[in-house]
Amino acid sequence: MERIGVLTSGGDSPGMNPCIRAVVRAAIYKGLEVIGIRRGYMGLIENDIQIMDASSVSGIIYRGGTVLKTARSKEFMEKEGQEKAVENIKKLGIQTLIVIGGDGSFRGARVLDEKWDIPTIGIPATIDNDIWGTDFTIGFLTAVDTALEAIDKIRDTATSHDRLFLVEVMGRTSGFIALWSGLAGGAEDILIPELSTNLDEVCAELDEGRKRGKTSSIIIVAEGNKIGSAAEIASRIRKKTGYEERVVVLGHLQRGGSPCLWDRILGIRLGAAAVDAAVKKKRNIMIGIVNGEIKMSPLSDIGKKKKKINLDLYYLNRIMAT
Ligand code: ADP
């Protein structure tokens, strides 16, 4: 019987569990055996594995995180670590390895495929949504929902106290979470890594808002924006305007929680499609979703190309905030 392996690697994201479940159930349906590898590439090196039968993934569809656990492995970046991993893959008789993770994990998958001749297939799962070759990554919309819920609650207190709030959301290199949660949450401004921000202009807009009768404001700040942390920006705004402000850093809250409807559907579709691709002997690819359809892209493209944020949403928010 053919065997496939599945692991989750890098940053966790809500929806990894429905995806693992889909890989396991679709593989069993197609007559394959599935080996689950715990703690990503680290588990591959340490042979930390479990046989996955249909019941091993019962009751996980609604759970955040990943039952296979995830990790970052420095050892796997080196030849010795990779050798150990490859030896274990061969001993286990794994014919295709399915890697659920972000772009770092895909670099590792590519190494396995291109350097060590282990067929690999990637499934994009990260809350950042910053992977080319797919409109959505597993976990993004759940993270946006979490951020939005927080913004709504912050708005209640901001309005009651006539305050300015700066809410820092995740996104070191991309502003997807900031842009989507900011637009949906009615933010007065959104600071993202993709655009430079002039703080004088931000302060002028706040002043104009006040003149028009706005008594409270919320600014969404992506971690990787071009100015600094939310706390730094807040103190600079206070110095310039004198507004009383508060800072909320959402942090790892955004990684947790039950996957939303879309992340479950996406996890299930991409997981099943990855198994189909493995059966068809496809390799060194990532399975994504583009315009609602499953799309396969070479892993080599994923590393080279950067997904662009839709700046129309940013300018739309500027109009909404007037
Ligand atoms: P993410 O998948 O969330 O982007 P990381 O960037 O931390 O997470 O990558 C996860 C793991 O992938 C790393 O800890 C490492 O083991 C492996 N990895 C990343 N880049 C490479 C590389 N160039 N060669 C081999 N393995 C890599």
mmCIF file of C-alpha atoms and ligand atoms in Angstrom:
data_model
loop_
_atom_site.group_PDB
_atom_site.id
_atom_site.type_symbol
_atom_site.label_atom_id
_atom_site.label_comp_id
_atom_site.label_asym_id
_atom_site.label_seq_id
_atom_site.Cartn_x
_atom_site.Cartn_y
_atom_site.Cartn_z
ATOM 1 C CA MET A 1 0.000 0.000 0.000
ATOM 2 C CA GLU A 2 1.268 3.499 -0.814
ATOM 3 C CA ARG A 3 2.105 5.798 2.065
ATOM 4 C CA ILE A 4 2.034 9.540 2.381
ATOM 5 C CA GLY A 5 3.314 11.694 5.232
ATOM 6 C CA VAL A 6 1.786 14.884 6.579
ATOM 7 C CA LEU A 7 3.232 17.546 8.866
ATOM 8 C CA THR A 8 2.482 21.094 9.999
ATOM 9 C CA SER A 9 5.426 23.493 10.199
ATOM 10 C CA GLY A 10 6.297 27.093 11.103
ATOM 11 C CA GLY A 11 3.688 29.425 12.607
ATOM 12 C CA ASP A 12 0.399 27.750 13.486
ATOM 13 C CA SER A 13 -2.843 28.966 11.998
ATOM 14 C CA PRO A 14 -6.519 28.164 12.603
ATOM 15 C CA GLY A 15 -7.671 25.684 9.969
ATOM 16 C CA MET A 16 -4.619 23.436 10.075
ATOM 17 C CA ASN A 17 -6.690 20.804 11.887
ATOM 18 C CA PRO A 18 -9.510 20.580 9.305
ATOM 19 C CA CYS A 19 -6.766 20.346 6.694
ATOM 20 C CA ILE A 20 -4.982 17.463 8.475
ATOM 21 C CA ARG A 21 -8.338 15.731 8.821
ATOM 22 C CA ALA A 22 -9.007 16.174 5.097
ATOM 23 C CA VAL A 23 -5.594 14.792 4.106
ATOM 24 C CA VAL A 24 -6.129 11.730 6.298
ATOM 25 C CA ARG A 25 -9.716 10.989 5.278
ATOM 26 C CA ALA A 26 -9.143 11.651 1.547
ATOM 27 C CA ALA A 27 -6.012 9.479 1.575
ATOM 28 C CA ILE A 28 -7.782 6.589 3.291
ATOM 29 C CA TYR A 29 -10.633 6.926 0.791
ATOM 30 C CA LYS A 30 -8.082 6.600 -2.025
ATOM 31 C CA GLY A 31 -6.483 3.530 -0.428
ATOM 32 C CA LEU A 32 -3.356 5.230 0.932
ATOM 33 C CA GLU A 33 -1.818 4.985 4.377
ATOM 34 C CA VAL A 34 -0.999 8.180 6.243
ATOM 35 C CA ILE A 35 1.860 8.825 8.644
ATOM 36 C CA GLY A 36 1.514 11.980 10.751
ATOM 37 C CA ILE A 37 4.783 13.645 11.686
ATOM 38 C CA ARG A 38 4.709 15.682 14.888
ATOM 39 C CA ARG A 39 6.464 19.070 15.318
ATOM 40 C CA GLY A 40 7.244 19.708 11.648
ATOM 41 C CA TYR A 41 10.746 19.083 10.341
ATOM 42 C CA MET A 42 11.988 18.589 13.895
ATOM 43 C CA GLY A 43 9.758 15.512 14.199
ATOM 44 C CA LEU A 44 10.984 14.299 10.843
ATOM 45 C CA ILE A 45 14.565 14.377 12.119
ATOM 46 C CA GLU A 46 13.600 12.722 15.421
ATOM 47 C CA ASN A 47 11.218 10.222 13.831
ATOM 48 C CA ASP A 48 8.372 11.522 16.027
ATOM 49 C CA ILE A 49 5.484 9.970 14.140
ATOM 50 C CA GLN A 50 2.020 8.465 14.450
ATOM 51 C CA ILE A 51 -0.042 6.318 12.123
ATOM 52 C CA MET A 52 -3.170 8.278 11.230
ATOM 53 C CA ASP A 53 -6.362 6.279 10.833
ATOM 54 C CA ALA A 54 -9.768 7.820 10.158
ATOM 55 C CA SER A 55 -10.610 8.042 13.859
ATOM 56 C CA SER A 56 -7.311 9.760 14.744
ATOM 57 C CA VAL A 57 -8.723 12.964 13.266
ATOM 58 C CA SER A 58 -12.179 12.704 14.848
ATOM 59 C CA GLY A 59 -13.421 15.779 16.653
ATOM 60 C CA ILE A 60 -10.716 18.155 15.435
ATOM 61 C CA ILE A 61 -12.578 19.974 12.661
ATOM 62 C CA TYR A 62 -13.518 22.895 14.903
ATOM 63 C CA ARG A 63 -10.302 23.138 16.898
ATOM 64 C CA GLY A 64 -7.678 25.841 16.409
ATOM 65 C CA GLY A 65 -3.959 25.086 16.353
ATOM 66 C CA THR A 66 -2.653 21.785 15.059
ATOM 67 C CA VAL A 67 -2.960 18.340 16.652
ATOM 68 C CA LEU A 68 0.310 17.372 14.966
ATOM 69 C CA LYS A 69 1.979 20.328 16.722
ATOM 70 C CA THR A 70 4.332 22.599 14.877
ATOM 71 C CA ALA A 71 7.895 23.809 15.335
ATOM 72 C CA ARG A 72 10.791 25.628 13.770
ATOM 73 C CA SER A 73 13.903 23.512 13.225
ATOM 74 C CA LYS A 74 17.358 25.031 12.805
ATOM 75 C CA GLU A 75 18.802 21.527 12.445
ATOM 76 C CA PHE A 76 16.763 20.977 9.298
ATOM 77 C CA MET A 77 18.462 23.981 7.703
ATOM 78 C CA GLU A 78 21.747 22.009 7.766
ATOM 79 C CA LYS A 79 22.800 19.042 5.644
ATOM 80 C CA GLU A 80 23.147 16.689 8.641
ATOM 81 C CA GLY A 81 19.590 17.391 9.782
ATOM 82 C CA GLN A 82 18.236 16.901 6.293
ATOM 83 C CA GLU A 83 20.104 13.585 5.985
ATOM 84 C CA LYS A 84 18.476 12.299 9.176
ATOM 85 C CA ALA A 85 15.048 13.439 7.959
ATOM 86 C CA VAL A 86 15.500 11.777 4.569
ATOM 87 C CA GLU A 87 16.698 8.538 6.156
ATOM 88 C CA ASN A 88 13.530 8.445 8.293
ATOM 89 C CA ILE A 89 11.277 9.249 5.345
ATOM 90 C CA LYS A 90 12.812 6.351 3.398
ATOM 91 C CA LYS A 91 12.625 3.939 6.348
ATOM 92 C CA LEU A 92 8.960 4.798 6.805
ATOM 93 C CA GLY A 93 8.262 4.227 3.105
ATOM 94 C CA ILE A 94 6.713 7.688 2.660
ATOM 95 C CA GLN A 95 6.261 8.316 -1.070
ATOM 96 C CA THR A 96 4.969 11.889 -0.894
ATOM 97 C CA LEU A 97 5.273 14.348 1.976
ATOM 98 C CA ILE A 98 2.511 16.923 2.432
ATOM 99 C CA VAL A 99 3.745 20.078 4.183
ATOM 100 C CA ILE A 100 1.118 22.396 5.692
ATOM 101 C CA GLY A 101 2.758 25.739 6.503
ATOM 102 C CA GLY A 102 4.052 29.082 5.292
ATOM 103 C CA ASP A 103 6.736 30.170 2.872
ATOM 104 C CA GLY A 104 9.599 29.154 5.205
ATOM 105 C CA SER A 105 8.177 25.646 5.404
ATOM 106 C CA PHE A 106 7.906 25.578 1.620
ATOM 107 C CA ARG A 107 11.611 26.427 1.301
ATOM 108 C CA GLY A 108 12.256 23.327 3.396
ATOM 109 C CA ALA A 109 9.861 21.290 1.223
ATOM 110 C CA ARG A 110 11.688 22.419 -1.886
ATOM 111 C CA VAL A 111 15.015 21.345 -0.450
ATOM 112 C CA LEU A 112 13.578 17.893 0.248
ATOM 113 C CA ASP A 113 12.234 17.582 -3.270
ATOM 114 C CA GLU A 114 15.007 19.149 -5.319
ATOM 115 C CA LYS A 115 18.064 18.180 -3.314
ATOM 116 C CA TRP A 116 16.982 14.850 -1.823
ATOM 117 C CA ASP A 117 14.460 13.602 -4.376
ATOM 118 C CA ILE A 118 11.587 13.305 -1.861
ATOM 119 C CA PRO A 119 8.318 14.260 -3.609
ATOM 120 C CA THR A 120 6.675 17.079 -1.628
ATOM 121 C CA ILE A 121 3.417 19.013 -1.876
ATOM 122 C CA GLY A 122 2.757 22.258 0.032
ATOM 123 C CA ILE A 123 -0.534 23.564 1.432
ATOM 124 C CA PRO A 124 -0.501 27.293 2.368
ATOM 125 C CA ALA A 125 -1.445 27.874 5.999
ATOM 126 C CA THR A 126 -0.527 31.143 7.693
ATOM 127 C CA ILE A 127 -2.597 33.931 9.188
ATOM 128 C CA ASP A 128 -0.599 36.480 7.158
ATOM 129 C CA ASN A 129 -2.085 35.563 3.748
ATOM 130 C CA ASP A 130 1.227 36.565 2.162
ATOM 131 C CA ILE A 131 1.758 33.580 -0.133
ATOM 132 C CA TRP A 132 1.723 33.924 -3.884
ATOM 133 C CA GLY A 133 -0.303 31.360 -5.870
ATOM 134 C CA THR A 134 -3.369 31.420 -3.655
ATOM 135 C CA ASP A 135 -6.009 34.077 -2.996
ATOM 136 C CA PHE A 136 -6.312 32.902 0.597
ATOM 137 C CA THR A 137 -4.121 31.021 3.028
ATOM 138 C CA ILE A 138 -5.651 28.784 5.673
ATOM 139 C CA GLY A 139 -6.126 30.823 8.867
ATOM 140 C CA PHE A 140 -6.215 34.319 7.419
ATOM 141 C CA LEU A 141 -9.940 34.970 7.650
ATOM 142 C CA THR A 142 -10.189 33.521 11.162
ATOM 143 C CA ALA A 143 -7.377 35.860 12.248
ATOM 144 C CA VAL A 144 -9.143 38.812 10.611
ATOM 145 C CA ASP A 145 -12.374 37.890 12.416
ATOM 146 C CA THR A 146 -10.485 37.774 15.716
ATOM 147 C CA ALA A 147 -8.907 41.171 15.069
ATOM 148 C CA LEU A 148 -12.272 42.598 14.036
ATOM 149 C CA GLU A 149 -13.996 41.352 17.173
ATOM 150 C CA ALA A 150 -11.301 43.075 19.230
ATOM 151 C CA ILE A 151 -11.601 46.311 17.218
ATOM 152 C CA ASP A 152 -15.387 46.359 17.734
ATOM 153 C CA LYS A 153 -14.920 45.994 21.477
ATOM 154 C CA ILE A 154 -12.225 48.662 21.542
ATOM 155 C CA ARG A 155 -14.586 50.989 19.652
ATOM 156 C CA ASP A 156 -17.098 50.722 22.512
ATOM 157 C CA THR A 157 -14.603 51.973 25.064
ATOM 158 C CA ALA A 158 -12.997 54.466 22.667
ATOM 159 C CA THR A 159 -16.395 56.055 22.059
ATOM 160 C CA SER A 160 -17.329 56.104 25.728
ATOM 161 C CA HIS A 161 -14.087 57.825 26.740
ATOM 162 C CA ASP A 162 -13.538 59.977 23.644
ATOM 163 C CA ARG A 163 -10.176 58.350 23.093
ATOM 164 C CA LEU A 164 -7.752 57.530 20.351
ATOM 165 C CA PHE A 165 -6.770 53.846 20.188
ATOM 166 C CA LEU A 166 -3.914 52.322 18.259
ATOM 167 C CA VAL A 167 -4.426 48.614 17.644
ATOM 168 C CA GLU A 168 -1.374 46.640 16.572
ATOM 169 C CA VAL A 169 -2.079 43.544 14.495
ATOM 170 C CA MET A 170 0.240 40.887 13.080
ATOM 171 C CA GLY A 171 1.934 41.308 9.702
ATOM 172 C CA ARG A 172 5.701 41.803 9.678
ATOM 173 C CA THR A 173 5.986 42.021 5.918
ATOM 174 C CA SER A 174 2.402 42.333 4.736
ATOM 175 C CA GLY A 175 -0.634 44.340 5.695
ATOM 176 C CA PHE A 176 -3.414 41.892 4.830
ATOM 177 C CA ILE A 177 -4.742 41.493 8.393
ATOM 178 C CA ALA A 178 -4.452 45.244 9.075
ATOM 179 C CA LEU A 179 -6.183 46.223 5.847
ATOM 180 C CA TRP A 180 -9.086 43.782 6.037
ATOM 181 C CA SER A 181 -9.771 44.230 9.753
ATOM 182 C CA GLY A 182 -9.298 48.001 9.500
ATOM 183 C CA LEU A 183 -11.701 48.400 6.589
ATOM 184 C CA ALA A 184 -14.324 46.148 8.190
ATOM 185 C CA GLY A 185 -13.855 47.770 11.598
ATOM 186 C CA GLY A 186 -14.244 51.347 10.341
ATOM 187 C CA ALA A 187 -10.686 52.376 11.241
ATOM 188 C CA GLU A 188 -9.756 56.040 10.888
ATOM 189 C CA ASP A 189 -6.374 55.042 9.462
ATOM 190 C CA ILE A 190 -4.400 51.888 8.615
ATOM 191 C CA LEU A 191 -0.613 51.682 8.649
ATOM 192 C CA ILE A 192 0.829 48.851 6.556
ATOM 193 C CA PRO A 193 4.318 47.770 5.469
ATOM 194 C CA GLU A 194 3.454 48.264 1.790
ATOM 195 C CA LEU A 195 2.938 52.052 2.096
ATOM 196 C CA SER A 196 4.937 54.824 3.717
ATOM 197 C CA THR A 197 2.954 56.894 6.159
ATOM 198 C CA ASN A 198 3.456 60.551 6.945
ATOM 199 C CA LEU A 199 2.685 61.002 10.632
ATOM 200 C CA ASP A 200 1.979 64.726 10.182
ATOM 201 C CA GLU A 201 -0.752 63.808 7.705
ATOM 202 C CA VAL A 202 -2.189 61.227 10.119
ATOM 203 C CA CYS A 203 -2.309 63.909 12.845
ATOM 204 C CA ALA A 204 -3.872 66.438 10.456
ATOM 205 C CA GLU A 205 -6.579 63.905 9.561
ATOM 206 C CA LEU A 206 -7.242 63.253 13.234
ATOM 207 C CA ASP A 207 -7.592 67.007 13.792
ATOM 208 C CA GLU A 208 -9.970 67.356 10.867
ATOM 209 C CA GLY A 209 -12.010 64.433 12.161
ATOM 210 C CA ARG A 210 -12.289 66.143 15.543
ATOM 211 C CA LYS A 211 -13.424 69.374 13.848
ATOM 212 C CA ARG A 212 -16.136 67.403 12.053
ATOM 213 C CA GLY A 213 -17.320 66.101 15.404
ATOM 214 C CA LYS A 214 -15.482 62.786 15.774
ATOM 215 C CA THR A 215 -14.682 62.266 19.425
ATOM 216 C CA SER A 216 -12.838 58.961 19.157
ATOM 217 C CA SER A 217 -10.644 57.246 16.597
ATOM 218 C CA ILE A 218 -9.022 53.900 15.940
ATOM 219 C CA ILE A 219 -5.808 53.466 13.983
ATOM 220 C CA ILE A 220 -4.804 49.960 12.915
ATOM 221 C CA VAL A 221 -1.067 49.402 12.861
ATOM 222 C CA ALA A 222 0.498 46.378 11.156
ATOM 223 C CA GLU A 223 3.636 45.169 12.983
ATOM 224 C CA GLY A 224 5.860 45.777 9.971
ATOM 225 C CA ASN A 225 4.638 49.300 9.127
ATOM 226 C CA LYS A 226 7.325 51.760 8.100
ATOM 227 C CA ILE A 227 7.250 53.999 11.215
ATOM 228 C CA GLY A 228 7.590 51.817 14.337
ATOM 229 C CA SER A 229 5.650 49.963 16.998
ATOM 230 C CA ALA A 230 2.135 51.083 17.918
ATOM 231 C CA ALA A 231 3.499 52.355 21.255
ATOM 232 C CA GLU A 232 6.131 54.497 19.512
ATOM 233 C CA ILE A 233 3.627 55.885 17.046
ATOM 234 C CA ALA A 234 1.175 56.617 19.878
ATOM 235 C CA SER A 235 3.704 58.654 21.835
ATOM 236 C CA ARG A 236 4.668 60.632 18.721
ATOM 237 C CA ILE A 237 1.002 61.375 17.991
ATOM 238 C CA ARG A 238 0.475 62.465 21.603
ATOM 239 C CA LYS A 239 3.416 64.859 21.376
ATOM 240 C CA LYS A 240 2.084 66.380 18.165
ATOM 241 C CA THR A 241 -1.624 66.550 19.027
ATOM 242 C CA GLY A 242 -2.011 66.150 22.765
ATOM 243 C CA TYR A 243 -4.757 63.525 22.238
ATOM 244 C CA GLU A 244 -5.149 61.005 24.993
ATOM 245 C CA GLU A 245 -4.403 57.648 23.488
ATOM 246 C CA ARG A 246 -4.283 53.960 24.399
ATOM 247 C CA VAL A 247 -2.435 51.111 22.703
ATOM 248 C CA VAL A 248 -3.628 47.518 22.314
ATOM 249 C CA VAL A 249 -1.310 44.873 20.878
ATOM 250 C CA LEU A 250 -3.369 41.870 19.799
ATOM 251 C CA GLY A 251 -0.351 39.568 19.382
ATOM 252 C CA HIS A 252 -0.795 35.814 19.494
ATOM 253 C CA LEU A 253 -4.545 36.067 20.124
ATOM 254 C CA GLN A 254 -4.767 36.285 16.348
ATOM 255 C CA ARG A 255 -3.283 32.811 15.890
ATOM 256 C CA GLY A 256 -5.827 31.002 18.037
ATOM 257 C CA GLY A 257 -9.491 30.153 18.005
ATOM 258 C CA SER A 258 -11.864 27.876 16.224
ATOM 259 C CA PRO A 259 -11.372 28.103 12.436
ATOM 260 C CA CYS A 260 -14.114 30.114 10.729
ATOM 261 C CA LEU A 261 -16.357 28.565 8.076
ATOM 262 C CA TRP A 262 -14.099 29.607 5.204
ATOM 263 C CA ASP A 263 -10.892 28.310 6.786
ATOM 264 C CA ARG A 264 -12.557 24.951 7.363
ATOM 265 C CA ILE A 265 -13.815 24.724 3.773
ATOM 266 C CA LEU A 266 -10.435 25.886 2.464
ATOM 267 C CA GLY A 267 -8.532 23.422 4.663
ATOM 268 C CA ILE A 268 -10.756 20.569 3.535
ATOM 269 C CA ARG A 269 -10.553 21.459 -0.169
ATOM 270 C CA LEU A 270 -6.790 22.018 -0.221
ATOM 271 C CA GLY A 271 -6.133 18.902 1.882
ATOM 272 C CA ALA A 272 -8.189 16.675 -0.429
ATOM 273 C CA ALA A 273 -6.650 18.283 -3.547
ATOM 274 C CA ALA A 274 -3.150 17.643 -2.196
ATOM 275 C CA VAL A 275 -3.974 13.950 -1.835
ATOM 276 C CA ASP A 276 -5.338 13.869 -5.413
ATOM 277 C CA ALA A 277 -2.124 15.467 -6.612
ATOM 278 C CA ALA A 278 -0.025 12.926 -4.679
ATOM 279 C CA VAL A 279 -1.969 10.056 -6.273
ATOM 280 C CA LYS A 280 -1.264 11.606 -9.687
ATOM 281 C CA LYS A 281 2.440 11.726 -8.787
ATOM 282 C CA LYS A 282 2.605 15.525 -8.855
ATOM 283 C CA ARG A 283 5.464 16.945 -6.818
ATOM 284 C CA ASN A 284 7.375 20.083 -5.845
ATOM 285 C CA ILE A 285 4.128 22.068 -6.024
ATOM 286 C CA MET A 286 1.816 24.079 -3.796
ATOM 287 C CA ILE A 287 -1.954 23.658 -3.885
ATOM 288 C CA GLY A 288 -3.764 26.992 -3.707
ATOM 289 C CA ILE A 289 -7.134 28.500 -4.484
ATOM 290 C CA VAL A 290 -7.525 31.164 -7.177
ATOM 291 C CA ASN A 291 -10.930 32.576 -8.151
ATOM 292 C CA GLY A 292 -12.557 29.738 -6.262
ATOM 293 C CA GLU A 293 -10.714 27.023 -8.210
ATOM 294 C CA ILE A 294 -7.914 24.743 -7.065
ATOM 295 C CA LYS A 295 -4.618 25.811 -8.601
ATOM 296 C CA MET A 296 -1.235 24.074 -8.518
ATOM 297 C CA SER A 297 1.927 26.181 -8.678
ATOM 298 C CA PRO A 298 5.562 25.091 -8.687
ATOM 299 C CA LEU A 299 7.141 25.610 -5.256
ATOM 300 C CA SER A 300 9.980 27.418 -7.033
ATOM 301 C CA ASP A 301 7.495 30.158 -8.087
ATOM 302 C CA ILE A 302 6.187 30.599 -4.549
ATOM 303 C CA GLY A 303 9.641 31.542 -3.295
ATOM 304 C CA LYS A 304 10.248 34.020 -6.108
ATOM 305 C CA LYS A 305 6.943 35.850 -6.402
ATOM 306 C CA LYS A 306 5.391 38.187 -3.870
ATOM 307 C CA LYS A 307 1.624 38.385 -3.490
ATOM 308 C CA LYS A 308 0.456 41.961 -3.814
ATOM 309 C CA ILE A 309 -1.977 43.489 -1.415
ATOM 310 C CA ASN A 310 -5.066 45.070 -2.960
ATOM 311 C CA LEU A 311 -4.392 48.764 -2.318
ATOM 312 C CA ASP A 312 -7.881 49.650 -3.605
ATOM 313 C CA LEU A 313 -9.077 48.523 -0.183
ATOM 314 C CA TYR A 314 -6.726 51.014 1.456
ATOM 315 C CA TYR A 315 -8.004 53.936 -0.639
ATOM 316 C CA LEU A 316 -11.587 52.798 -0.100
ATOM 317 C CA ASN A 317 -10.971 53.024 3.624
ATOM 318 C CA ARG A 318 -9.678 56.584 3.234
ATOM 319 C CA ILE A 319 -13.029 57.509 1.684
ATOM 320 C CA MET A 320 -14.952 55.651 4.391
ATOM 321 C CA ALA A 321 -13.017 57.433 7.133
ATOM 322 C CA THR A 322 -13.899 60.925 5.917
HETATM 323 P P1 ADP B 1 6.637 29.506 8.052
HETATM 324 O O1 ADP B 1 6.435 28.218 7.324
HETATM 325 O O2 ADP B 1 5.488 29.826 8.956
HETATM 326 O O3 ADP B 1 7.034 30.629 7.121
HETATM 327 P P2 ADP B 1 9.419 29.426 9.096
HETATM 328 O O4 ADP B 1 9.898 30.500 8.189
HETATM 329 O O5 ADP B 1 9.816 29.495 10.516
HETATM 330 O O6 ADP B 1 7.835 29.272 9.107
HETATM 331 O O7 ADP B 1 9.938 28.014 8.509
HETATM 332 C C1 ADP B 1 9.621 26.787 9.140
HETATM 333 C C2 ADP B 1 10.771 25.823 9.055
HETATM 334 O O8 ADP B 1 11.056 25.510 7.674
HETATM 335 C C3 ADP B 1 12.102 26.326 9.595
HETATM 336 O O9 ADP B 1 12.215 26.210 10.998
HETATM 337 C C4 ADP B 1 13.078 25.367 8.913
HETATM 338 O O10 ADP B 1 13.160 24.130 9.581
HETATM 339 C C5 ADP B 1 12.431 25.132 7.536
HETATM 340 N N1 ADP B 1 13.104 25.982 6.527
HETATM 341 C C6 ADP B 1 12.915 27.289 6.277
HETATM 342 N N2 ADP B 1 13.752 27.734 5.307
HETATM 343 C C7 ADP B 1 14.509 26.670 4.949
HETATM 344 C C8 ADP B 1 15.579 26.459 4.016
HETATM 345 N N3 ADP B 1 16.013 27.453 3.237
HETATM 346 N N4 ADP B 1 16.104 25.222 3.938
HETATM 347 C C9 ADP B 1 15.658 24.218 4.709
HETATM 348 N N5 ADP B 1 14.667 24.341 5.594
HETATM 349 C C10 ADP B 1 14.097 25.538 5.734
#
